[in-house]
mmCIF file of C-alpha atoms in Angstrom:
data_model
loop_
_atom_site.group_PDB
_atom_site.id
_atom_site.type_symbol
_atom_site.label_atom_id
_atom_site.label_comp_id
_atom_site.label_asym_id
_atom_site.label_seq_id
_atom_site.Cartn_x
_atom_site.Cartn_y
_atom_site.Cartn_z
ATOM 1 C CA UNK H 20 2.522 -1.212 3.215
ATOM 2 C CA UNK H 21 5.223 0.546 1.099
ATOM 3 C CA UNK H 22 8.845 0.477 2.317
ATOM 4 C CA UNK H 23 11.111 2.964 0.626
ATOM 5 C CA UNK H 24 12.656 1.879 -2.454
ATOM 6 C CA UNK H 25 16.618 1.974 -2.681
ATOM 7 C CA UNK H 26 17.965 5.145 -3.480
ATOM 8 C CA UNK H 27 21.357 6.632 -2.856
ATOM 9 C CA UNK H 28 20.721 10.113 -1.496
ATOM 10 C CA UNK H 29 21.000 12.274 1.557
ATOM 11 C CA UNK H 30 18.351 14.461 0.108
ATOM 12 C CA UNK H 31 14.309 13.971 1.752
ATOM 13 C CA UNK H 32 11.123 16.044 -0.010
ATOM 14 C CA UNK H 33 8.838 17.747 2.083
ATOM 15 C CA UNK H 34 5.109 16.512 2.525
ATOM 16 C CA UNK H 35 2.710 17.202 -0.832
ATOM 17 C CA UNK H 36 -1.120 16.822 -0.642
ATOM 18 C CA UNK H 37 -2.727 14.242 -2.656
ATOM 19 C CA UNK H 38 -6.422 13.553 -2.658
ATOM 20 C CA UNK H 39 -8.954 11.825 -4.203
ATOM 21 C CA UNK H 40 -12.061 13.099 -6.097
ATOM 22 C CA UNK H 41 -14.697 14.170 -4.281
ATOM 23 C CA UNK H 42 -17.013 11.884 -6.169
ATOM 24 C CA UNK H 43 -15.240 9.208 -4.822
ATOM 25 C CA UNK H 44 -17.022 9.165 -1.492
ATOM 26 C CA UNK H 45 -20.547 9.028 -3.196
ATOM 27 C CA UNK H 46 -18.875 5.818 -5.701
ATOM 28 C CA UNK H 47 -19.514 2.990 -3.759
ATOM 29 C CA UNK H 48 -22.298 4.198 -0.842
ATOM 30 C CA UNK H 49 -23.501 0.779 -0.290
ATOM 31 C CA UNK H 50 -22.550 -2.759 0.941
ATOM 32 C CA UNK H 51 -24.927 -5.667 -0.615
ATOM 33 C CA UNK H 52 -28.279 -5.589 1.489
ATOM 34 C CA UNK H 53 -28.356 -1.763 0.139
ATOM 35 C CA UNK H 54 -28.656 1.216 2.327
ATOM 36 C CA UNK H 55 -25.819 3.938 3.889
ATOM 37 C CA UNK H 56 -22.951 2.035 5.165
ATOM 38 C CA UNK H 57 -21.255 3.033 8.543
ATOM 39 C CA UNK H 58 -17.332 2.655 7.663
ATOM 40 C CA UNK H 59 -14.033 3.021 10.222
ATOM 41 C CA UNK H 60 -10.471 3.343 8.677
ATOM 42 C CA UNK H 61 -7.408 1.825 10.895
ATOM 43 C CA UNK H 62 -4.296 3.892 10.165
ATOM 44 C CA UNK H 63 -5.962 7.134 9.250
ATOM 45 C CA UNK H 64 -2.667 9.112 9.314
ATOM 46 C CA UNK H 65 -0.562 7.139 6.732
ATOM 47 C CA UNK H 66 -0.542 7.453 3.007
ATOM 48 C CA UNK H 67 -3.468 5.271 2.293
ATOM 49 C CA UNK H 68 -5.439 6.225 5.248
ATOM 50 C CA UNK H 69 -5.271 9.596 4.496
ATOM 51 C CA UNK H 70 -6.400 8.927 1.441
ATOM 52 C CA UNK H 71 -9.421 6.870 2.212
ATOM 53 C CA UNK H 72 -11.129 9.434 4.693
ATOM 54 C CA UNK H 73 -10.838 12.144 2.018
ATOM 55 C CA UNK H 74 -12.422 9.186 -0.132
ATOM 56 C CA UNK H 75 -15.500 8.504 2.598
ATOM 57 C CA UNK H 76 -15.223 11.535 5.123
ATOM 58 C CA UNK H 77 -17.889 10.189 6.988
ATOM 59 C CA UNK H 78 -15.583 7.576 7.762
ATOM 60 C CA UNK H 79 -14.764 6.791 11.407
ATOM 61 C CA UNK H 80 -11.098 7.818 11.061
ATOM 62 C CA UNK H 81 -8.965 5.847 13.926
ATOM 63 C CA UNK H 82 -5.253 6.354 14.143
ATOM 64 C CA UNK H 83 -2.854 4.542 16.301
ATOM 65 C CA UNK H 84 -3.181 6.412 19.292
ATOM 66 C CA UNK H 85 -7.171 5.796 18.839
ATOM 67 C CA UNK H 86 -6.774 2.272 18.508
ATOM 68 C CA UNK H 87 -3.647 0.165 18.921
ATOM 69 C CA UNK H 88 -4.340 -2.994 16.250
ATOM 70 C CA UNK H 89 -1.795 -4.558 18.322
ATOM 71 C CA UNK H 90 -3.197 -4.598 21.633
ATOM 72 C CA UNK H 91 -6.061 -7.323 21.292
ATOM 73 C CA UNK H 92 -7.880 -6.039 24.727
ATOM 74 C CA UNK H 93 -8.138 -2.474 22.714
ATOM 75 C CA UNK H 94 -9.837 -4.201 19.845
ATOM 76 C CA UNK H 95 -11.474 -6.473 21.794
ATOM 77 C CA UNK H 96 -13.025 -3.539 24.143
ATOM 78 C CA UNK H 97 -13.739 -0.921 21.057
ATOM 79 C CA UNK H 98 -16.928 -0.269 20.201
ATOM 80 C CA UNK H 99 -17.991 -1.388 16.586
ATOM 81 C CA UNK H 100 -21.382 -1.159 17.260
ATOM 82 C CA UNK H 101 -22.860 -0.102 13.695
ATOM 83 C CA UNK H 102 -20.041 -0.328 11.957
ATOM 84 C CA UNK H 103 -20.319 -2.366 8.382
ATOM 85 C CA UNK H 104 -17.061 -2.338 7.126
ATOM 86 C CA UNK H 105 -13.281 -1.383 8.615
ATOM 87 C CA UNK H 106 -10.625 -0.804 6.211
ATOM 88 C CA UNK H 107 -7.414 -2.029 7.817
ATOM 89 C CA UNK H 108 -4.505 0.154 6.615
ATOM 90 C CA UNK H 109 -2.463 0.097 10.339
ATOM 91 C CA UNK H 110 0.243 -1.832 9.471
ATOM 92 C CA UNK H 111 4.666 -1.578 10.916
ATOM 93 C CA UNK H 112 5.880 -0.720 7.089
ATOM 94 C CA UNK H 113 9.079 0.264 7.976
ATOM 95 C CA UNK H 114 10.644 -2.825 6.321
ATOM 96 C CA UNK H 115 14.558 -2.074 7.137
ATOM 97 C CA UNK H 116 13.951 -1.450 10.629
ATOM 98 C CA UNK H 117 11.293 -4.586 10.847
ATOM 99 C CA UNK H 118 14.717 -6.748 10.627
ATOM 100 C CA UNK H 119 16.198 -4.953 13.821
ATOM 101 C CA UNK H 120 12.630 -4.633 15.185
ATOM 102 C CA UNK H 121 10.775 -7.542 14.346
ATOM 103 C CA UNK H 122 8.713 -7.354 17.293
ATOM 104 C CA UNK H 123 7.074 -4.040 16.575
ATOM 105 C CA UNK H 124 6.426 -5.636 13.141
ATOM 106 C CA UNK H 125 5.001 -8.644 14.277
ATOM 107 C CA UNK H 126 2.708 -7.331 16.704
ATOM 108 C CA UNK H 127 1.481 -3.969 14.249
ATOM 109 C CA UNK H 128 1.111 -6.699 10.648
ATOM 110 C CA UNK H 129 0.377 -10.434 12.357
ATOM 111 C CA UNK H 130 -1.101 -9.909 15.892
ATOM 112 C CA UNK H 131 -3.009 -6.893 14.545
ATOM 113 C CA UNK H 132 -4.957 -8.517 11.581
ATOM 114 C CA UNK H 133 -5.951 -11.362 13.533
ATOM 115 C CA UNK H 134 -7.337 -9.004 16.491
ATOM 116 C CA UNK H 135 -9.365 -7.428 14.134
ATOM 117 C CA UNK H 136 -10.684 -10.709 11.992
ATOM 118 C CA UNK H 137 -11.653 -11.733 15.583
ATOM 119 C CA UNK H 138 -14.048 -8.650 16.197
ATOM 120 C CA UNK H 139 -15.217 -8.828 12.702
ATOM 121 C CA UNK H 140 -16.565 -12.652 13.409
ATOM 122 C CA UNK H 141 -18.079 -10.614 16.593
ATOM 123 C CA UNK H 142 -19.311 -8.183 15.388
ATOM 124 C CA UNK H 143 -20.482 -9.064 11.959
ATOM 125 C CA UNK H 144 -18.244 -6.088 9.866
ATOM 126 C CA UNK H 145 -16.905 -6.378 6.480
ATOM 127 C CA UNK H 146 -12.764 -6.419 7.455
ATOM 128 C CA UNK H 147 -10.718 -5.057 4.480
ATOM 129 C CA UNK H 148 -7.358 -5.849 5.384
ATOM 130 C CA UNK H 149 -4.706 -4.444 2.802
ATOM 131 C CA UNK H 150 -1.426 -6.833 2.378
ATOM 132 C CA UNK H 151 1.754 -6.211 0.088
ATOM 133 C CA UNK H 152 3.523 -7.787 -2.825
ATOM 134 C CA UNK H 153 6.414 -8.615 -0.013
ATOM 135 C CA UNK H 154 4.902 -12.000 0.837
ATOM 136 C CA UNK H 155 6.269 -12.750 -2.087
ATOM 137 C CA UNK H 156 10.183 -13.458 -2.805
ATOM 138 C CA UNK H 157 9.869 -11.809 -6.626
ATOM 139 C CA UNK H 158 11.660 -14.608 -8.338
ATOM 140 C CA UNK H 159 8.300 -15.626 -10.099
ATOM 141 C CA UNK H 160 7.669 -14.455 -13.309
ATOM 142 C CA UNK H 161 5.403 -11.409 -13.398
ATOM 143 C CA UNK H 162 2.417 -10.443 -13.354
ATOM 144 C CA UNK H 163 2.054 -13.064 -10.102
ATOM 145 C CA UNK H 164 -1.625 -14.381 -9.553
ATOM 146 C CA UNK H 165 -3.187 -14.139 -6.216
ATOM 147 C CA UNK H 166 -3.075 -18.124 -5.690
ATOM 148 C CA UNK H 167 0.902 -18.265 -6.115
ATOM 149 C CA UNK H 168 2.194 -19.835 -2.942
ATOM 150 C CA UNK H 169 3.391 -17.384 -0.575
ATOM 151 C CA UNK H 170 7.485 -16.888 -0.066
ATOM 152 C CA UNK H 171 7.953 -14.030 2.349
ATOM 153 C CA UNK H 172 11.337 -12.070 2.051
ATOM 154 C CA UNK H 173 12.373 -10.812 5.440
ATOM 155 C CA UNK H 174 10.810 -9.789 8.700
ATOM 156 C CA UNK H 175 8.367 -7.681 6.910
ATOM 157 C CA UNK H 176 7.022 -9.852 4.629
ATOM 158 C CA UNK H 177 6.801 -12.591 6.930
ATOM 159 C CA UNK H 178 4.780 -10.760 9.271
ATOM 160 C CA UNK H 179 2.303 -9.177 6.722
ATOM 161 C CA UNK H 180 2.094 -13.588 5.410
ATOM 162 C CA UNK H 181 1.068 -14.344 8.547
ATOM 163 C CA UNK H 182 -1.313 -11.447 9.112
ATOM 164 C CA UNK H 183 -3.530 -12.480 6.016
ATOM 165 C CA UNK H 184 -3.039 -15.942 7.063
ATOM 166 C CA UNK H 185 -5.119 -14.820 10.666
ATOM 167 C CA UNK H 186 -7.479 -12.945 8.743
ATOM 168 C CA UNK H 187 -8.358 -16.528 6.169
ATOM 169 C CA UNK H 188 -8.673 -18.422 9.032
ATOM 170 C CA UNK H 189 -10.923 -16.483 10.906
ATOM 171 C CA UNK H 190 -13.097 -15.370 8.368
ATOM 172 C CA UNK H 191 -13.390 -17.983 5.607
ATOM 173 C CA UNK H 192 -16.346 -16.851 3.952
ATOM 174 C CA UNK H 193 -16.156 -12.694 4.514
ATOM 175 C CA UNK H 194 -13.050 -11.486 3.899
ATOM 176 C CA UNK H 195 -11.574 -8.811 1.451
ATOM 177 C CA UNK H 196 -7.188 -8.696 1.188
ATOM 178 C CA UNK H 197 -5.514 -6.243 -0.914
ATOM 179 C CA UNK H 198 -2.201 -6.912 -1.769
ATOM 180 C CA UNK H 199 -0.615 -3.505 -3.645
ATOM 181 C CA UNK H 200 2.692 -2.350 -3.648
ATOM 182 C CA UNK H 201 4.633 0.836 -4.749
ATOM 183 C CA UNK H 202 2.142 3.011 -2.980
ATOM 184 C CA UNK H 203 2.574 6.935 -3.382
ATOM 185 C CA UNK H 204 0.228 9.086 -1.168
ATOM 186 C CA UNK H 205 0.622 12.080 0.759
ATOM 187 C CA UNK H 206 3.574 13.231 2.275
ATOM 188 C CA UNK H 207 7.088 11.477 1.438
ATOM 189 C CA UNK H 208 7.255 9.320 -1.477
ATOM 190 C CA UNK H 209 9.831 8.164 -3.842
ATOM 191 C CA UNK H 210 8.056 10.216 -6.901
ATOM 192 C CA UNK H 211 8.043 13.711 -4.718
ATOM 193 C CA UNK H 212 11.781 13.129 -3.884
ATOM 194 C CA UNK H 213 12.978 12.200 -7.137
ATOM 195 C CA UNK H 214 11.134 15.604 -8.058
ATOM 196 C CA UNK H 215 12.448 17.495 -5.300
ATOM 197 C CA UNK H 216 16.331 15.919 -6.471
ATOM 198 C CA UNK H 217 15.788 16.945 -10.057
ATOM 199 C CA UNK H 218 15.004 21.000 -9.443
ATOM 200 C CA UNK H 219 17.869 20.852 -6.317
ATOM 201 C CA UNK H 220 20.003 19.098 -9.561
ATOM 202 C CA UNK H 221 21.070 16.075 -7.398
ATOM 203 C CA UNK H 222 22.194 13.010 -9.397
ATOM 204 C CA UNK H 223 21.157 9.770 -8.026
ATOM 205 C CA UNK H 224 21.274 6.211 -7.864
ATOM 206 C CA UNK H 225 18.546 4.691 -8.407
ATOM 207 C CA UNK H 226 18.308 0.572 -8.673
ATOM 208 C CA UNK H 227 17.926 -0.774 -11.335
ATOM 209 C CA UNK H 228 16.697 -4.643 -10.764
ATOM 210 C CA UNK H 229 13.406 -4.303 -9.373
ATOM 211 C CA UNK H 230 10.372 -3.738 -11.322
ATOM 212 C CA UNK H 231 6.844 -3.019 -10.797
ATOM 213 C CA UNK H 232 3.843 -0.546 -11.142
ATOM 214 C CA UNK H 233 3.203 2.538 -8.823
ATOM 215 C CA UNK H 234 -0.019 2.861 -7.382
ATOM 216 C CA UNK H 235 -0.978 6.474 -5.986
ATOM 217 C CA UNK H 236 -3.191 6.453 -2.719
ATOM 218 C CA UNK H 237 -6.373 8.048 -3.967
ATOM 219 C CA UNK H 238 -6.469 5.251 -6.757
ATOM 220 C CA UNK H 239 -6.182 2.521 -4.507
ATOM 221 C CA UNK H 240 -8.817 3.997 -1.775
ATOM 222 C CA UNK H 241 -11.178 4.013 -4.661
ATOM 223 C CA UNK H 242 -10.320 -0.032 -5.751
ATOM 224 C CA UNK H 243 -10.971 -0.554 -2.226
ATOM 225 C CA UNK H 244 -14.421 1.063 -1.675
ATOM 226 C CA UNK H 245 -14.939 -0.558 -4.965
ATOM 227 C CA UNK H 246 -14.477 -3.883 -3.464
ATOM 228 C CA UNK H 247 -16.138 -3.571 -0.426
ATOM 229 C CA UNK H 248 -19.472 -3.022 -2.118
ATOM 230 C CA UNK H 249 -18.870 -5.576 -5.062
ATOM 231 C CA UNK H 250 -20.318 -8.760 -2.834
ATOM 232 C CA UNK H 251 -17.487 -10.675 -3.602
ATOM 233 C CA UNK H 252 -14.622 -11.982 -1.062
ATOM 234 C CA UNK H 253 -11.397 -13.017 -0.830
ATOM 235 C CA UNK H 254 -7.855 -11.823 -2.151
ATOM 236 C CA UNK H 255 -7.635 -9.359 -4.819
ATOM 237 C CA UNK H 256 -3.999 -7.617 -6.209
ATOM 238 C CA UNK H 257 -4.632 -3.705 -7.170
ATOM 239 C CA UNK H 258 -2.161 -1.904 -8.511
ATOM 240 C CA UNK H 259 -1.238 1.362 -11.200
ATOM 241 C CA UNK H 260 -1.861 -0.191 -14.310
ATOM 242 C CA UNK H 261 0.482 0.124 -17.314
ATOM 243 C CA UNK H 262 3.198 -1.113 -18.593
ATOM 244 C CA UNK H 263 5.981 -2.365 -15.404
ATOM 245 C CA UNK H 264 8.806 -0.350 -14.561
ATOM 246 C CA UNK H 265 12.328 -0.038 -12.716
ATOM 247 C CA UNK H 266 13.020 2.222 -9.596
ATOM 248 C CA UNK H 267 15.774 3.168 -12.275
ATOM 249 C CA UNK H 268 13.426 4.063 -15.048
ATOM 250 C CA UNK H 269 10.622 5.808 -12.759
ATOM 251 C CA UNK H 270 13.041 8.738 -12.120
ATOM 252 C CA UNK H 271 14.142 8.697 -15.433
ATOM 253 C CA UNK H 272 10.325 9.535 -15.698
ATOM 254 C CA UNK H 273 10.290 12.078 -12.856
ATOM 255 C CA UNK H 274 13.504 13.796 -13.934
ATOM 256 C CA UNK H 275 12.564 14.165 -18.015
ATOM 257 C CA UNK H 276 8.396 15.462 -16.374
ATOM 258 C CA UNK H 277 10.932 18.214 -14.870
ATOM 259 C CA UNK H 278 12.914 19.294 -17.282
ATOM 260 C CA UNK H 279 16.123 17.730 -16.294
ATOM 261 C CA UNK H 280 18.213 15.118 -18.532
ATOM 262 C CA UNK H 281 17.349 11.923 -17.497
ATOM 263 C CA UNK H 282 20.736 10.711 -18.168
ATOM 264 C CA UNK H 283 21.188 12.340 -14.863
ATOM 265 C CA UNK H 284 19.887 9.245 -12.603
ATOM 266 C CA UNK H 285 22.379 6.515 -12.631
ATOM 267 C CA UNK H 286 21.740 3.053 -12.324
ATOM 268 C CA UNK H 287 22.673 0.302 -9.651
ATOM 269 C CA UNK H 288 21.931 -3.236 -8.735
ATOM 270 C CA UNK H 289 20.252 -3.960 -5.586
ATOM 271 C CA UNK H 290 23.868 -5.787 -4.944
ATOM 272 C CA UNK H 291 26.057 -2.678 -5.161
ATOM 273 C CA UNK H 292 23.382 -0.556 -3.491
ATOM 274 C CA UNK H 293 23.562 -2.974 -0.561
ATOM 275 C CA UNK H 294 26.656 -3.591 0.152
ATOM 276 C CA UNK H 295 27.731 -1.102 2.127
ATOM 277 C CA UNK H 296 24.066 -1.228 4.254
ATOM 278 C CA UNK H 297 24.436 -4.755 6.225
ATOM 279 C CA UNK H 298 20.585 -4.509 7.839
ATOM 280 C CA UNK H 299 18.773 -3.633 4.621
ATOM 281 C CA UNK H 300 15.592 -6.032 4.452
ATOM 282 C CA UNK H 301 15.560 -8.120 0.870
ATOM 283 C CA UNK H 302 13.174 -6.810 -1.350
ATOM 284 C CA UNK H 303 11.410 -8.764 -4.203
ATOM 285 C CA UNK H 304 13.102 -7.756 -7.787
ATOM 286 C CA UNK H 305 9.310 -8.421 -9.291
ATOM 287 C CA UNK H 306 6.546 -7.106 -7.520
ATOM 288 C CA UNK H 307 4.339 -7.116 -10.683
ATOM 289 C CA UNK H 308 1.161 -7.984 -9.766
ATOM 290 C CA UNK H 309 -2.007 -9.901 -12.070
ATOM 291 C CA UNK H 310 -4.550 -7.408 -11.538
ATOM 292 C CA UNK H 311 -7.403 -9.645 -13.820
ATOM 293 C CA UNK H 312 -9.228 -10.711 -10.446
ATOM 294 C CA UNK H 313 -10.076 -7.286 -9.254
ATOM 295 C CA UNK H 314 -11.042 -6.331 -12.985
ATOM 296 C CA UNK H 315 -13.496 -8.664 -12.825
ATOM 297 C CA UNK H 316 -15.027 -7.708 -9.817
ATOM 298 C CA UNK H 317 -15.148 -3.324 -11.373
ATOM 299 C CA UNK H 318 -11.805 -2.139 -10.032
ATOM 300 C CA UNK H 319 -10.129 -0.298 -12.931
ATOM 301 C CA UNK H 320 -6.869 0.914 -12.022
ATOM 302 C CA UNK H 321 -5.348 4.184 -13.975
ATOM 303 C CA UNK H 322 -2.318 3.706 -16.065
ATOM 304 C CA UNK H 323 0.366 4.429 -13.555
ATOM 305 C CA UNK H 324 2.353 7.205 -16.015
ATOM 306 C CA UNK H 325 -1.095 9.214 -15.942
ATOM 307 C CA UNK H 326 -1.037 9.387 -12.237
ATOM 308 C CA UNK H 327 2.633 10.353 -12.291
ATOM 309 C CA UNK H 328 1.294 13.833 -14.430
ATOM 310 C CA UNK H 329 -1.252 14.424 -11.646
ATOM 311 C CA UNK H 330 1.178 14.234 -8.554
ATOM 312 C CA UNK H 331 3.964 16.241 -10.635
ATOM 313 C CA UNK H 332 1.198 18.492 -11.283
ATOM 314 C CA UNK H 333 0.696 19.372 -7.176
ATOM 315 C CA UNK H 334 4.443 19.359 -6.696
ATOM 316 C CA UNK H 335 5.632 22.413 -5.496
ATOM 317 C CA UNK H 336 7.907 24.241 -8.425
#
């Protein structure tokens, strides 16, 4: 759901905890027709999963092993007796090795989605399928509406189109998809390693030419217990609010937050960065996305810089 931005480094950060309020779990209790909702998370080990069972740990928390999205007689044979709503984070987001693998990503962000939409029709659950700002090629001018025609770059984006494609076309009327992008949760993240390169005094390159907003994982479980018990269906765009930013200027950010001269990160283009890496995916150089629809229907997103203090805040010193 959030490939790695480009970054020239040999340098990784170790994993950092990150999660949400406890009053989160109590914020949104109840789907419409009132009453204690039963709720299962797909991909409870990754960033947002994590991050949406600390959000409702009464959650049925499935990982991978648990249930394989991929393998429609698992999801056809799992029990969702009970179960109101699923929250679809499972998804193949490694998006450079999706081009060498495009099988794996196919089957994890296409086949997946549209094994689940076809239980949900069964079984009569809420599906809230998250998406990404990669089924879109970034050319458009930002902040890009949820109606603007889809233009996948790459195996990854392709795969997570067709996913939300399966899901519409199943589900017409009951559906919730939540494209986000520049997710930071817990464990590795671009924020915690540009942290962990400023104290080690590592000078990067960082690129330059692709903009956007950050959106930390505890935020974006909230937006999405939000919508599940607003009623209202179809696709919605949450991300960090605030004003957009480059990879470039976001550890500018990280470095100055620790103390180190932010003349330190250098900046590339997504050309020169490339060039020397012949299977790196194409990645959109705007993934700013119109956040008014989800607005509407009670999400409100933090500023992305005030999120940035609280993760720099639980990074080790």
């Amino acid at each position: 759901m959030n490939p790695a931005p480009p970054v020239t480094t040999m340098r990784t950060c170790p994993p950092r905890s990150l999660s949400a309020p406890t009053s989160v779990s109590e914020s949104v209790a109840t789907i419409s027709g009132g009453g204690r909702v039963r709720a299962c998370v797909l991909g409870a080990n990754g960033q947002l999963g994590r991050a949406l069972v600390a959000a409702r740990p009464d959650a049925v928390a499935l990982d991978r092993a648990a249930l394989d999205i991929g393998d429609a007689d698992a999801v056809a044979a799992h029990d969702f007796t009970g179960v109101d709503v699923v929250f679809n984070a499972a998804a193949h987001t490694a998006v450079d090795r999706a081009e060498t693998e495009p099988a794996k990503a196919w089957r994890a962000n296409a086949a997946g989605p549209a094994h689940l939409a076809a239980a949900a029709r069964e079984h009569g659950f809420l599906l809230v399928h998250v998406s990404t700002e990669y089924v879109f090629d970034g050319t458009a001018p930002g902040p890009v509406p949820e109606d603007a025609p889809l233009s996948p770059l790459g195996v990854y984006g392709a795969s997570k189109a067709a996913g939300e494609l399966a899901v519409r076309a199943a589900l017409p009327e009951r559906h919730v998809i939540v494209r986000t992008s520049w997710v930071v949760g817990d464990g590795g993240n671009f924020v915690a390693t540009m942290a962990r390169l400023a104290r080690d005094g590592v000078r990067p390159a960082v690129v330059d030419d692709q903009v956007g907003r950050p959106t930390f994982a505890p935020d974006l479980a909230t937006a999405l217990l939000v919508l599940a018990g607003s009623g209202q269906h179809g696709t919605f765009h949450v991300t960090g609010d605030g004003e957009p930013v480059s990879w470039y200027r976001l550890a500018r950010e990280v470095f100055a937050r620790c103390g180190r001269d932010p003349g330190d990160v250098r900046p590339v283009s997504s050309s020169e960065y490339a060039a020397d890496k012949p299977h790196l995916a194409p990645r959109p150089a705007n993934s700013v996305l119109d956040l008014s629809r989800a607005t509407r229907a009670g999400v409100a997103m933090p500023a992305w810089r005030d999120g940035l203090d609280q993760v720099l805040a639980r990074a080790p010193r």
